[in-house]
CSV table of C-alpha atoms in Angstrom, one decimal:
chain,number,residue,atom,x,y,z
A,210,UNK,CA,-75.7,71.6,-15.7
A,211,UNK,CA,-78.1,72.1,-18.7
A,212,UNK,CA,-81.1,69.9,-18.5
A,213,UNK,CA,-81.4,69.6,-21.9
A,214,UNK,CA,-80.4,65.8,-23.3
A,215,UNK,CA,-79.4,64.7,-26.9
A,216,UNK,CA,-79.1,61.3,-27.6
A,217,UNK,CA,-76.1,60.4,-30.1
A,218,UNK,CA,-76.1,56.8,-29.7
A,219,UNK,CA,-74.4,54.6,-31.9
A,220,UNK,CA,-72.6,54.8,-35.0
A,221,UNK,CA,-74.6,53.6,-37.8
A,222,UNK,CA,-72.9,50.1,-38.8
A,223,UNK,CA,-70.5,48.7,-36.3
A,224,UNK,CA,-68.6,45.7,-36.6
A,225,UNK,CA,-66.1,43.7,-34.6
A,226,UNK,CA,-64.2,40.8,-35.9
A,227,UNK,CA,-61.2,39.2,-37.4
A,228,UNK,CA,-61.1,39.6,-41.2
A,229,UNK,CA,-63.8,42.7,-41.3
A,230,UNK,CA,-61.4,45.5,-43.1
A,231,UNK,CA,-61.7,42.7,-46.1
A,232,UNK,CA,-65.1,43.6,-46.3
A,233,UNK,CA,-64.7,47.7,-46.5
A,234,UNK,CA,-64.7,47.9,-50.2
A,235,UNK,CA,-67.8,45.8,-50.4
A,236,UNK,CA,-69.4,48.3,-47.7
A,237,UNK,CA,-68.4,51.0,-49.5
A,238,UNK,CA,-69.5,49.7,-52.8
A,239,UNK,CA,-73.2,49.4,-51.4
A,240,UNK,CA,-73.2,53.0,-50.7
A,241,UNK,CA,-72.0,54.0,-53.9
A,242,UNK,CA,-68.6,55.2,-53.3
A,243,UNK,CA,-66.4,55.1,-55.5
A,244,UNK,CA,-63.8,57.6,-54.6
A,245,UNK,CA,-62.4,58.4,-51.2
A,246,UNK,CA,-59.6,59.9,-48.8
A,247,UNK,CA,-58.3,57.4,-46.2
A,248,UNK,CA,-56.5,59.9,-43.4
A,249,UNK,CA,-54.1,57.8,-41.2
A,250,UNK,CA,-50.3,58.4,-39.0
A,251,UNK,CA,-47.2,56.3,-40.1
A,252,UNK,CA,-47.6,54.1,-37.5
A,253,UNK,CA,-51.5,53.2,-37.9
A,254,UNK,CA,-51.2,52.9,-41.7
A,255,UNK,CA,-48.8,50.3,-41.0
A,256,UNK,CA,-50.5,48.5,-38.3
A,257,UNK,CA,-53.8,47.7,-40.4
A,258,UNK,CA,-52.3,48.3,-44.2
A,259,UNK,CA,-52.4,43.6,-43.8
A,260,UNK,CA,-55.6,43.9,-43.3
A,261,UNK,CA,-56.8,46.0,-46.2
A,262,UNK,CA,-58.7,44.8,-49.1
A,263,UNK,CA,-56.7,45.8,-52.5
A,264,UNK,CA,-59.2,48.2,-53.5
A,265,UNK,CA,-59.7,47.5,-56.9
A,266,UNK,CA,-63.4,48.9,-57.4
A,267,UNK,CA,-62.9,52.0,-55.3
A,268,UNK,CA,-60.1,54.5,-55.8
A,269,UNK,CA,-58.3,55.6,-52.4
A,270,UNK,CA,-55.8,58.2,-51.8
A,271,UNK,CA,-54.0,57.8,-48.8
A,272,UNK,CA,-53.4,61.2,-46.5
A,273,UNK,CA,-51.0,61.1,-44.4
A,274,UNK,CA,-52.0,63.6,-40.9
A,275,UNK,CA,-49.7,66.2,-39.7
A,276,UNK,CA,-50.2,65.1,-36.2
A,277,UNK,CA,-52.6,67.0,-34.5
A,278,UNK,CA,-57.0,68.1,-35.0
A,279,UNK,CA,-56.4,71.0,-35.6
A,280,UNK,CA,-58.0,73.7,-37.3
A,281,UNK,CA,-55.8,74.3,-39.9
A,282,UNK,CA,-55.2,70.5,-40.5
A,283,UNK,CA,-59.1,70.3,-40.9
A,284,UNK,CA,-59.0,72.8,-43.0
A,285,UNK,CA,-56.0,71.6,-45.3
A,286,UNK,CA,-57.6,68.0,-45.2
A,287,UNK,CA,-60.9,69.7,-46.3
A,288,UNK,CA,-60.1,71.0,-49.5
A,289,UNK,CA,-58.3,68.2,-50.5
A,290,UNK,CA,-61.4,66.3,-50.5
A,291,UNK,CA,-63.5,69.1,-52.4
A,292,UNK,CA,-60.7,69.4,-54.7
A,293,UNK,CA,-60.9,65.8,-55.7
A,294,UNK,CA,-64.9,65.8,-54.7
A,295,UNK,CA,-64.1,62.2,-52.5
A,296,UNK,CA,-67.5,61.0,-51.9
A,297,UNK,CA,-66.1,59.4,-47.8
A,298,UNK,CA,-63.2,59.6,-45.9
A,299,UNK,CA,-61.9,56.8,-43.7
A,300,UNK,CA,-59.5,57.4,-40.5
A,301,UNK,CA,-57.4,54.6,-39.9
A,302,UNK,CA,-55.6,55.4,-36.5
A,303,UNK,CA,-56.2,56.3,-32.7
A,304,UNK,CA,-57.9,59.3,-31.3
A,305,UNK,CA,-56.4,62.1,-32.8
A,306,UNK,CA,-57.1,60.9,-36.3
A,307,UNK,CA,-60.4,59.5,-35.5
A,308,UNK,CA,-61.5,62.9,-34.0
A,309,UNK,CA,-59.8,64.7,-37.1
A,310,UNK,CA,-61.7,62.4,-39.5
A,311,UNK,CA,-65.1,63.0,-37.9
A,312,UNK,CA,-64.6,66.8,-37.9
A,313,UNK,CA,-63.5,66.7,-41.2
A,314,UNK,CA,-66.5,64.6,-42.4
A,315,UNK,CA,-68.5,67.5,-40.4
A,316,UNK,CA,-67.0,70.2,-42.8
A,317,UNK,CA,-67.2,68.5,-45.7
A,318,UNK,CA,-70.6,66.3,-45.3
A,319,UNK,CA,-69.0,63.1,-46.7
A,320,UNK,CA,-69.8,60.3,-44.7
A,321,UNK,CA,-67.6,59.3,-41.9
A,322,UNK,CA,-65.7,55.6,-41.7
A,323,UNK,CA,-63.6,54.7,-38.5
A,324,UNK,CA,-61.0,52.0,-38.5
A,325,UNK,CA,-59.4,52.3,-34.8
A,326,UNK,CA,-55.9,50.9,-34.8
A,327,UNK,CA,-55.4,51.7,-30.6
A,328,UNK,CA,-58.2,50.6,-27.9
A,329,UNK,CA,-56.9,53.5,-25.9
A,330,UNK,CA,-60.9,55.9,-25.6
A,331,UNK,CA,-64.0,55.3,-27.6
A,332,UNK,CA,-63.4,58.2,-30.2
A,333,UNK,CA,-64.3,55.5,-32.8
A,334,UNK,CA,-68.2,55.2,-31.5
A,335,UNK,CA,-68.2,59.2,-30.3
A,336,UNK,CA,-69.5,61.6,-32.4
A,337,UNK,CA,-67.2,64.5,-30.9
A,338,UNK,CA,-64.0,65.6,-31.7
A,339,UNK,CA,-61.2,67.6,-29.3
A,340,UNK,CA,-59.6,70.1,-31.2
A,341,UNK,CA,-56.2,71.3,-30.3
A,342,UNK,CA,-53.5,74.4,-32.2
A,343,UNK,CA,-50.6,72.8,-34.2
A,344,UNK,CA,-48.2,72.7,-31.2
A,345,UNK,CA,-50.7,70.2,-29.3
A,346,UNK,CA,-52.4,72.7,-27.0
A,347,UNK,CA,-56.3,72.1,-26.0
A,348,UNK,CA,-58.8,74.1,-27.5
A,349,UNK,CA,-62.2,73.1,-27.3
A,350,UNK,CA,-64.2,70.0,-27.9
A,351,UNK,CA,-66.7,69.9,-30.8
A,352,UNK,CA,-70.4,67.4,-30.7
A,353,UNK,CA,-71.3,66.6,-34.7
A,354,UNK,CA,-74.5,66.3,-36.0
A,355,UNK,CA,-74.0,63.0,-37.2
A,356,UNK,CA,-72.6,60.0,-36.0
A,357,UNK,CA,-69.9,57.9,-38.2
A,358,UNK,CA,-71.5,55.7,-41.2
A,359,UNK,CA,-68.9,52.9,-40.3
A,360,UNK,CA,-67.1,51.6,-37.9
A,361,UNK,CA,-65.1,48.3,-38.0
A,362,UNK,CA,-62.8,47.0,-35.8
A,363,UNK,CA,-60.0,44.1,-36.6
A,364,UNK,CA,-59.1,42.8,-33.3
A,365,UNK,CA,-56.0,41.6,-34.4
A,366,UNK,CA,-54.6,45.1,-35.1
A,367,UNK,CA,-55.7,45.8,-31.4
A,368,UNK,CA,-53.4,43.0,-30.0
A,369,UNK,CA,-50.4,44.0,-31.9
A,370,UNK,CA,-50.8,47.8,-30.5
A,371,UNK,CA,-48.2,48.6,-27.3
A,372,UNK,CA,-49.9,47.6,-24.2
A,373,UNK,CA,-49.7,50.6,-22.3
A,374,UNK,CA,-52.7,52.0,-25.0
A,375,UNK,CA,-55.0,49.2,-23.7
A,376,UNK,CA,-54.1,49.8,-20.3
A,377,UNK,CA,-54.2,53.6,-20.4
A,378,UNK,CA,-57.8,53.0,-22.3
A,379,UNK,CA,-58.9,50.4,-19.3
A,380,UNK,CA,-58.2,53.3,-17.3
A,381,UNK,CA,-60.1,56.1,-19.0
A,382,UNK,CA,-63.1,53.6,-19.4
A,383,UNK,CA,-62.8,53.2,-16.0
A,384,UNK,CA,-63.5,57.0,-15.2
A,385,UNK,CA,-67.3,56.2,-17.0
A,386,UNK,CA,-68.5,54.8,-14.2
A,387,UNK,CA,-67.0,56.9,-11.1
A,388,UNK,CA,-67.6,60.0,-12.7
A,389,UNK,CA,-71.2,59.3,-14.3
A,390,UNK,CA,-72.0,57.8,-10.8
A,391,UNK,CA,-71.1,61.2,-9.1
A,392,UNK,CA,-73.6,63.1,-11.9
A,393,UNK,CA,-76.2,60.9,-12.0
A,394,UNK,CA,-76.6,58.8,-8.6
A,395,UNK,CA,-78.4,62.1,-7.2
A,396,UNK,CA,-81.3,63.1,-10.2
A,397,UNK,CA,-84.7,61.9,-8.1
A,398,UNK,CA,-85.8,61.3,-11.8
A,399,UNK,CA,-84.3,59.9,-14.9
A,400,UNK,CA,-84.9,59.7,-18.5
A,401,UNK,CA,-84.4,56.4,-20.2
A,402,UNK,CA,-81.8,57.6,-22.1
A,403,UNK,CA,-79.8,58.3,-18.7
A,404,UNK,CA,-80.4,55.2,-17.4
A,405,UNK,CA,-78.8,53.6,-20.5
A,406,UNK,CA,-76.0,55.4,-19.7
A,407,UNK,CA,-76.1,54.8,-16.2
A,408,UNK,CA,-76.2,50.8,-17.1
A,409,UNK,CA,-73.4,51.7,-19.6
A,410,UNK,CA,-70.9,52.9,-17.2
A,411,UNK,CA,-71.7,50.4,-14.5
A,412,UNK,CA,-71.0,47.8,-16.9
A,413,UNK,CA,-67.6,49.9,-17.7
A,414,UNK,CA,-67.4,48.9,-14.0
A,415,UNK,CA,-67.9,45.6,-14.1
A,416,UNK,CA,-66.1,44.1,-16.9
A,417,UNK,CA,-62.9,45.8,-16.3
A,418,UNK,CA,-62.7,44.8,-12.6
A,419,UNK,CA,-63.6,41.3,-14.0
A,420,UNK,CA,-61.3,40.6,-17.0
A,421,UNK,CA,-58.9,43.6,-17.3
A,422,UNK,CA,-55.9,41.7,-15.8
A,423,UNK,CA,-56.6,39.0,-18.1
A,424,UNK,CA,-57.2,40.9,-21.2
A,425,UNK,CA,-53.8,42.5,-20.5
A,426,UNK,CA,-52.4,39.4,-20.3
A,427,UNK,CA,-53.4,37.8,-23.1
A,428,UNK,CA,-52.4,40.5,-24.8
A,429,UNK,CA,-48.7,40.4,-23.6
A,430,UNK,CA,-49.0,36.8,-24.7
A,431,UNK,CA,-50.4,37.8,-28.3
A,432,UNK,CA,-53.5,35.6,-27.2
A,433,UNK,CA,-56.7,36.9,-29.1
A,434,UNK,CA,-58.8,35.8,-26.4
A,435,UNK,CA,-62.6,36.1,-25.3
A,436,UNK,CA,-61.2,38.1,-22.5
A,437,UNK,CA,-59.5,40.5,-24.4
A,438,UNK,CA,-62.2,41.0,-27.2
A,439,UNK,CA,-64.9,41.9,-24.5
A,440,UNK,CA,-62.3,44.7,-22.7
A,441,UNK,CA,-61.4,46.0,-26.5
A,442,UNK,CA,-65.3,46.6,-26.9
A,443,UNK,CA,-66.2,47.8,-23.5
A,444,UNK,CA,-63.7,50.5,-24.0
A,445,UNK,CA,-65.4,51.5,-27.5
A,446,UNK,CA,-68.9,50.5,-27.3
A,447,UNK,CA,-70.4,50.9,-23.5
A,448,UNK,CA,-67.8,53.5,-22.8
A,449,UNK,CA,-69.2,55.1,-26.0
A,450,UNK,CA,-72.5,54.9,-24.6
A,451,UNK,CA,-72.0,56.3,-21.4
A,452,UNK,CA,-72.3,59.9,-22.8
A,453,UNK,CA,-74.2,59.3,-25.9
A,454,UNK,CA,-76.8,58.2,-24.2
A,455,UNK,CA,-76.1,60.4,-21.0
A,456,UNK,CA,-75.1,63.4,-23.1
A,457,UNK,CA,-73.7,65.8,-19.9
A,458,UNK,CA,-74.9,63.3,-17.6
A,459,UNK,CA,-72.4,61.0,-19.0
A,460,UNK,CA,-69.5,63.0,-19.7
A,461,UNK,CA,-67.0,64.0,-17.3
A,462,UNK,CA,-66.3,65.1,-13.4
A,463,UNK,CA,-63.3,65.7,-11.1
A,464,UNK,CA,-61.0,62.4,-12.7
A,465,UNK,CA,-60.8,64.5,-16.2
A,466,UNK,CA,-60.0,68.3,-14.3
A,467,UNK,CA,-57.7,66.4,-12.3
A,468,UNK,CA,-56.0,64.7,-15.6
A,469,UNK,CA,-56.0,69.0,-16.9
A,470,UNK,CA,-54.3,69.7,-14.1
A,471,UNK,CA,-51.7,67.6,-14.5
A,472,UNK,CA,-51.2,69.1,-18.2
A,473,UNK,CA,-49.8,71.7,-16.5
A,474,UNK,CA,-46.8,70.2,-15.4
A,475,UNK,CA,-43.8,69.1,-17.7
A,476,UNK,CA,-43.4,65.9,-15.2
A,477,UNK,CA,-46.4,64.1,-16.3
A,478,UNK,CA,-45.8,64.6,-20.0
A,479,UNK,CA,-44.4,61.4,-19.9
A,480,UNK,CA,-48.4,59.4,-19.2
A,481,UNK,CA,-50.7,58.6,-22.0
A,482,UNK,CA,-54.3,60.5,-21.3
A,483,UNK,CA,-55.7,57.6,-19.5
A,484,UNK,CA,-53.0,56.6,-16.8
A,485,UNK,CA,-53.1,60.8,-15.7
A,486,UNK,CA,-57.4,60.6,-15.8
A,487,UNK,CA,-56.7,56.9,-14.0
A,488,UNK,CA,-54.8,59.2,-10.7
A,489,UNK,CA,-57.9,61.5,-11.3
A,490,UNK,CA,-60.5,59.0,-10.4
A,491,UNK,CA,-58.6,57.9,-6.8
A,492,UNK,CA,-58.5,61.9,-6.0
A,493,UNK,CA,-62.2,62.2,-7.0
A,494,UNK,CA,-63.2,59.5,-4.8
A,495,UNK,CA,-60.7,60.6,-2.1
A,496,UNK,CA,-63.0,64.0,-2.1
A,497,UNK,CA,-66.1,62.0,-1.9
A,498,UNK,CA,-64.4,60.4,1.2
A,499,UNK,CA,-65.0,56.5,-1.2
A,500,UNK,CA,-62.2,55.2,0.7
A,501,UNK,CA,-63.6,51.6,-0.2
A,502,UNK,CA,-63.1,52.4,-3.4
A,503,UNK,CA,-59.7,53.5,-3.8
A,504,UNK,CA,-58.7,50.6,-1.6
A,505,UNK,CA,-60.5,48.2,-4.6
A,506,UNK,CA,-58.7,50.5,-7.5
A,507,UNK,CA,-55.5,50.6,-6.2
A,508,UNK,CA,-55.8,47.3,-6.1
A,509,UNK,CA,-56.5,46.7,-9.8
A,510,UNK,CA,-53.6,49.6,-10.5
A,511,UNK,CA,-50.9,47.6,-8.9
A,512,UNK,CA,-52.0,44.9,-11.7
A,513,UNK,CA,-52.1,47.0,-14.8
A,514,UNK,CA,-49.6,49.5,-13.0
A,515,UNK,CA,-51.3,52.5,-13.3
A,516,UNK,CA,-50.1,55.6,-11.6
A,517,UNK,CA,-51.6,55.9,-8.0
A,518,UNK,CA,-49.4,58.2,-6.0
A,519,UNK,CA,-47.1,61.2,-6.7
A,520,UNK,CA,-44.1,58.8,-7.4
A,521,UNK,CA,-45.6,57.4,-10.4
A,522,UNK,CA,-46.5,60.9,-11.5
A,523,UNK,CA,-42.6,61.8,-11.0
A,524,UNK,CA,-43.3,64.1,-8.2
A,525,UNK,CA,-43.3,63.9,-4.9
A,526,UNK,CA,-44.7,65.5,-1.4
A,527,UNK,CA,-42.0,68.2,-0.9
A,528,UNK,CA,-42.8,69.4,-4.6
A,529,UNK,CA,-46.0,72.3,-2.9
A,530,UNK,CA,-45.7,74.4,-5.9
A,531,UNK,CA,-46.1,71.8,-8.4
A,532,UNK,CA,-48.6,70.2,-6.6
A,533,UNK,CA,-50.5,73.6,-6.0
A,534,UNK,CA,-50.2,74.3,-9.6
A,535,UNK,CA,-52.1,71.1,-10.5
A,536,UNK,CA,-54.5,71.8,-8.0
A,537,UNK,CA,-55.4,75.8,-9.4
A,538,UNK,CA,-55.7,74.2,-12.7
A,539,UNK,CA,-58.3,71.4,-12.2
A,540,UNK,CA,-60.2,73.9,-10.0
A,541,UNK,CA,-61.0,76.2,-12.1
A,542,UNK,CA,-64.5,77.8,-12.6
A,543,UNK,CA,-65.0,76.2,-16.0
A,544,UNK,CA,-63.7,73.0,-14.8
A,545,UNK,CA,-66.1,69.4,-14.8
A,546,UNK,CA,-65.0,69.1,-11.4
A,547,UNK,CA,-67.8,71.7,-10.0
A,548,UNK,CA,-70.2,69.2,-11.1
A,549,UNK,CA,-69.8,67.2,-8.1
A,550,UNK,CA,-72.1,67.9,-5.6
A,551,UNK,CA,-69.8,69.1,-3.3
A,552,UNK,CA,-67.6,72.6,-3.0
A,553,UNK,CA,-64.4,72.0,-4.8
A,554,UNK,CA,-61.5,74.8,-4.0
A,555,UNK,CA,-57.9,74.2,-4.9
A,556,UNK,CA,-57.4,73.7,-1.7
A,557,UNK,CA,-59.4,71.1,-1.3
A,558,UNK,CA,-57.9,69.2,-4.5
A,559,UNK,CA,-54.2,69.5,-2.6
A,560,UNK,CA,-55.9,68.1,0.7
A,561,UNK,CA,-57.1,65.2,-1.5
A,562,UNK,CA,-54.1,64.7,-3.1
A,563,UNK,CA,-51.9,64.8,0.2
A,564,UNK,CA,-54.8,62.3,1.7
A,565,UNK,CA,-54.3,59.6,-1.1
A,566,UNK,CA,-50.4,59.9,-0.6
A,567,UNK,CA,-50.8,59.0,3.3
A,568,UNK,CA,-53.1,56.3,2.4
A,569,UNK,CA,-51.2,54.9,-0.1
A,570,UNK,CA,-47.9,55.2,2.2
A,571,UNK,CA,-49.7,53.5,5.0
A,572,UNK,CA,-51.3,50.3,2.6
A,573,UNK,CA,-47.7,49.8,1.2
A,574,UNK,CA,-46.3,49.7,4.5
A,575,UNK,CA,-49.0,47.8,5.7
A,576,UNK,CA,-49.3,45.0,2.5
A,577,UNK,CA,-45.3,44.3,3.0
């Protein structure tokens, strides 16, 4: 791992309340805007389109996305905006969009504003996008040089998402802390900025195993609670944190080339990005023999049911090839999972994975 570390922080307003998005043409008055392209998916215009201000100073075009960040949808959203010279350009939406507005603020140097419609990652505090072709396959990830201008978030929209966002976003916050524990727990010095991070995972940590269950809850119960407003902005803001201040201290490990080895398989097509990264982190810890700490997540799974054996993942103990294939794919040499400070083999991920099966076989049987 490079020993080099950039701090991209924060974005550089943030906001979090009920009745904010009224505000936006004000905001974007007092930076002289008076033009821009608001980028956004059926589903996520729809969600926040209440909560919109009428625009009556500012002139707006609404874009819808062609569902993925991809090059060529950069590209295509790119001269639209130099076309019309739009002086910002909003993304109103989850990840995809977020990541595609950023990178297309990047190409165009119009400044960024993010309106998250889905608690399901921090892309809305991240200055990084994950680019992927047109038919949805990976490509590479991308850092930009600047973080977004805006970001505001209308808890309300975040209450009337599905659920199972939150949840899989619980889960992927929860990665933070296991896998920036297994990168940083071992420097014999750190930079300030790591320790941020450091803090900034551990409170990932600590607020989810606190108030997740709740925050769910209250959620299923359309209750805009105190609960649920403090998980919303742990998954944004300190899991946000986590690698912008850690930069590749605070990125990723074995949960995240377990979740790309999954990919691989059609039968997990069917789990959001955090519920496969959520059965990463319980074979990560099963490799760094943390049997304490599965026990405690599995725990916390069987409350938010999150997947934590094959079963959930549609597979099962007989399926070797699958399972082998899943295995090859998170080991290998370019994956995050060789940052552990251990020797990962494929082998060893299919011992792992075989070991969490007996354990969690044996605690079922146990527990009933």
């Amino acid at each position: 791992m490079s020993d080099q570390l950039i701090v991209r922080g924060a974005p550089q307003t943030y906001e979090c309340k009920e009745g904010i998005l009224k505000e936006l043409e004000d905001m974007l008055t007092e930076r002289t805007v008076t033009k821009c392209l608001i980028i956004h998916g059926e589903k996520s215009l729809h969600a926040a389109k209440p909560f919109l201000p009428s625009f009556e100073s500012v002139r707006v075009h609404y874009e819808k996305y062609r569902g993925e960040c991809s090059l060529s949808e950069i590209s295509r959203l790119r001269e639209i905006i130099q076309k019309e010279e739009y002086e910002a350009v909003i993304g109103i939406g989850g990840g995809k969009i977020l990541d595609l507005t950023k990178a297309v603020g990047t190409e165009t140097k119009a400044p960024v504003i993010l309106v998250p419609t889905l608690a399901s990652s921090c892309a809305a505090w991240t200055p990084l996008s994950v680019y992927y072709t047109d038919e949805g396959q990976f490509i590479y990830y991308r850092y930009h040089t600047e973080s977004a201008n805006i970001v505001l978030v209308e808890p309300q929209i975040i209450l009337e998402s599905p659920v199972e966002y939150f949840i899989a976003g619980i889960g992927d916050t929860l990665a933070k802390w296991y896998e920036a524990d297994v990168l940083i727990r071992g420097l014999n010095e750190r930079p300030l900025a790591v320790d941020i991070a450091y803090y900034s995972a551990k409170t990932c940590e600590q607020v989810l195993f606190d108030l997740s269950s709740q925050a769910v809850e209250d959620q299923n119960k359309s209750v805009l609670s105190s609960a649920f407003i403090k998980v919303v902005e742990t998954i944004i803001i300190a899991g946000g944190m986590v690698g912008g201040f850690g930069d590749n201290f605070g990125r990723i490990a074995g949960a995240h080339s377990i979740h790309n080895g999954l990919t691989q398989i059609e039968e997990t097509h069917h789990l959001l990005h955090g519920e496969k990264v959520s059965y990463g982190i319980l074979v990560q810890l099963v490799l760094e023999k943390k049997w304490e700490d599965v026990s405690k997540l599995i725990t916390l799974y069987q409350e938010l049911n999150l997947p934590y054996s094959l079963s959930d993942l549609r597979l099962n103990v007989e399926e070797r090839e699958k399972i082998a294939i899943v295995a090859e794919a998170a080991a290998t040499p370019a994956e995050s999972i060789h940052l552990m400070d251990q020797k990962i083999t494929a082998e060893s991920v299919i011992e792992a994975i075989m070991s969490l099966e007996e354990y969690v076989a044996e605690t079922i049987i146990r527990n009933y």
